[in-house]
XYZ file of C-alpha atoms in Angstrom:
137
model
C 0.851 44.175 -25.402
C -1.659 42.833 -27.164
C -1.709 39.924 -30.312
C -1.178 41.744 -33.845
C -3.141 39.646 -35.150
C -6.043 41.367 -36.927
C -7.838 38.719 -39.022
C -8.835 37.426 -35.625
C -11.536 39.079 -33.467
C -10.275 37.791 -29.782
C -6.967 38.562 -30.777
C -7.110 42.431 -29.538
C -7.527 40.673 -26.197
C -5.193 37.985 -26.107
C -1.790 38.813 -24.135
C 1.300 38.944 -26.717
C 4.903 38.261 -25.346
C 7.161 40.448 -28.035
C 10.392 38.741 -26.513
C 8.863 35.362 -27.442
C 6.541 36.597 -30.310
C 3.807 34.598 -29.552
C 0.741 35.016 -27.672
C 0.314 33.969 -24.165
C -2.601 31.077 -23.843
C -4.923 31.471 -22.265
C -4.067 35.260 -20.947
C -6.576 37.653 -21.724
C -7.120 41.740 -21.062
C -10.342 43.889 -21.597
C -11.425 47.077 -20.617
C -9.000 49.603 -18.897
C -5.902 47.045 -18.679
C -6.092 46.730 -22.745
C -6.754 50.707 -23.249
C -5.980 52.501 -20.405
C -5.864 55.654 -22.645
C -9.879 55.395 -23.189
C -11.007 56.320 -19.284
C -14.522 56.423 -20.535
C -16.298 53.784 -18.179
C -19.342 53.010 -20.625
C -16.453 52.165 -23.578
C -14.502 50.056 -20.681
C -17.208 48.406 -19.684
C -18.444 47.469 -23.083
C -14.980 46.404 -23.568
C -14.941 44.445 -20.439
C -18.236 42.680 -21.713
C -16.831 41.502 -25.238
C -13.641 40.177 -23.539
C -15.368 38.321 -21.318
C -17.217 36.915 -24.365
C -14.088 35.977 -25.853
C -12.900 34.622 -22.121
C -15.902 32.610 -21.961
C -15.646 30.907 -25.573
C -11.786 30.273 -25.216
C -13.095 28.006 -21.897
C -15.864 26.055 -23.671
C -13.200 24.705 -26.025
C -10.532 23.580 -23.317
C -10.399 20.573 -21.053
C -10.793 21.728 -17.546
C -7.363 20.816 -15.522
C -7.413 17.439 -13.338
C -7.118 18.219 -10.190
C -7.044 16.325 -6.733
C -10.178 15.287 -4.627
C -10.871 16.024 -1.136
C -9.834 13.019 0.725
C -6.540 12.750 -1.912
C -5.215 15.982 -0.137
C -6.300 15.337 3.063
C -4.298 11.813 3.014
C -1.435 13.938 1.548
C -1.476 16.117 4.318
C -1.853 13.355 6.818
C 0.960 11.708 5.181
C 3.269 14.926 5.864
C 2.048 14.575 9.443
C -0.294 18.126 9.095
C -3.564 17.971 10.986
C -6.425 19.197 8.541
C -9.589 20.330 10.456
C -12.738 19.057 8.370
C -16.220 21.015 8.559
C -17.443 19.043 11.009
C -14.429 19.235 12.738
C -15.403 22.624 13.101
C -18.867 22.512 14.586
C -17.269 20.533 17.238
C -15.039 23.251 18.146
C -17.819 25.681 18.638
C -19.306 23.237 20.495
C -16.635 23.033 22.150
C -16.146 26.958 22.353
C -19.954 27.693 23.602
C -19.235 25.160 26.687
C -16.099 26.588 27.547
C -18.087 30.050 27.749
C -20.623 28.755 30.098
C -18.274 27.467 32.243
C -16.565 30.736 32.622
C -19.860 32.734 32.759
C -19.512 34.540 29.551
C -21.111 35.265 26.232
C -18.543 33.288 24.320
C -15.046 31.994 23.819
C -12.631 31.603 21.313
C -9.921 29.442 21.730
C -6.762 31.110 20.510
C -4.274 28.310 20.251
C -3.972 25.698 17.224
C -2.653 23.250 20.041
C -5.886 24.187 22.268
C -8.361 23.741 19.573
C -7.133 20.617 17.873
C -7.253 19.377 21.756
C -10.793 20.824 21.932
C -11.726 18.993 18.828
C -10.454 15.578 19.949
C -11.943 15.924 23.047
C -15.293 16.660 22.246
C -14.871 13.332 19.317
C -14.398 11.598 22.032
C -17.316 12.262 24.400
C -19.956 13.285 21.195
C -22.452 10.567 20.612
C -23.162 12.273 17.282
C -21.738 10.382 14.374
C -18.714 12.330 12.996
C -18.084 12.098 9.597
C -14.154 11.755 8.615
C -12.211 13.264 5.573
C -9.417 10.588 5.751
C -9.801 7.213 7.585
């Protein structure tokens, strides 16, 4: 259901909660999910279009949510003892991968085990004379 409210022009779009009678914030519905009835793709999709205009104007006025940096949740993941695997983490892995092919004499290999590739990883920090760069210290 939609907001009553018809002094305001977004409000056809905004989500209303009849048990609470109020309108859910920041819930929106355009096109087909607000008139299913319609079916007529040209009306949905201009439908669609002035939602997202009303969307798009309810985000300009809101502060965007706080939210944790990279190396914050890596050290909380190191700090419930789970492994991440950073992106450099993973060209070492293919490196890895490609040398475990040419030893076996085929086009490629995948490693199929967490254990295996985390081992593959470590291994090949070891012995790389690249610099690798770290998430978490």
């Amino acid at each position: 259901m939609t907001n009553p409210e018809p002094a305001d022009p977004k409000a056809s779009y905004e989500v209303f909660d009849p048990a609470f009678r109020k309108v859910s914030e920041g819930i929106f519905v355009v096109g087909w999910a607000r008139k299913p009835s319609e079916g007529l793709v040209g009306i949905a999709r201009h439908d669609g279009e002035v939602g997202a205009a009303h969307v798009a104007q309810y985000l300009s006025g809101i502060q965007p949510p706080q939210s944790a940096s990279a190396d914050d949740i890596a050290r909380a993941l190191k700090a419930k003892g789970i492994q991440s695997v950073s992106k450099s983490d993973l060209s070492l892995l293919a490196r890895a991968e490609e040398r475990e092919a040419h030893s076996r004499g085929v086009a490629y290999c995948k490693f199929s085990d967490d254990a295996v590739m985390l081992s593959a990883i470590k291994q090949e920090k070891s012995t790389s004379t690249e610099p690798v760069s770290e998430t978490v210290s």
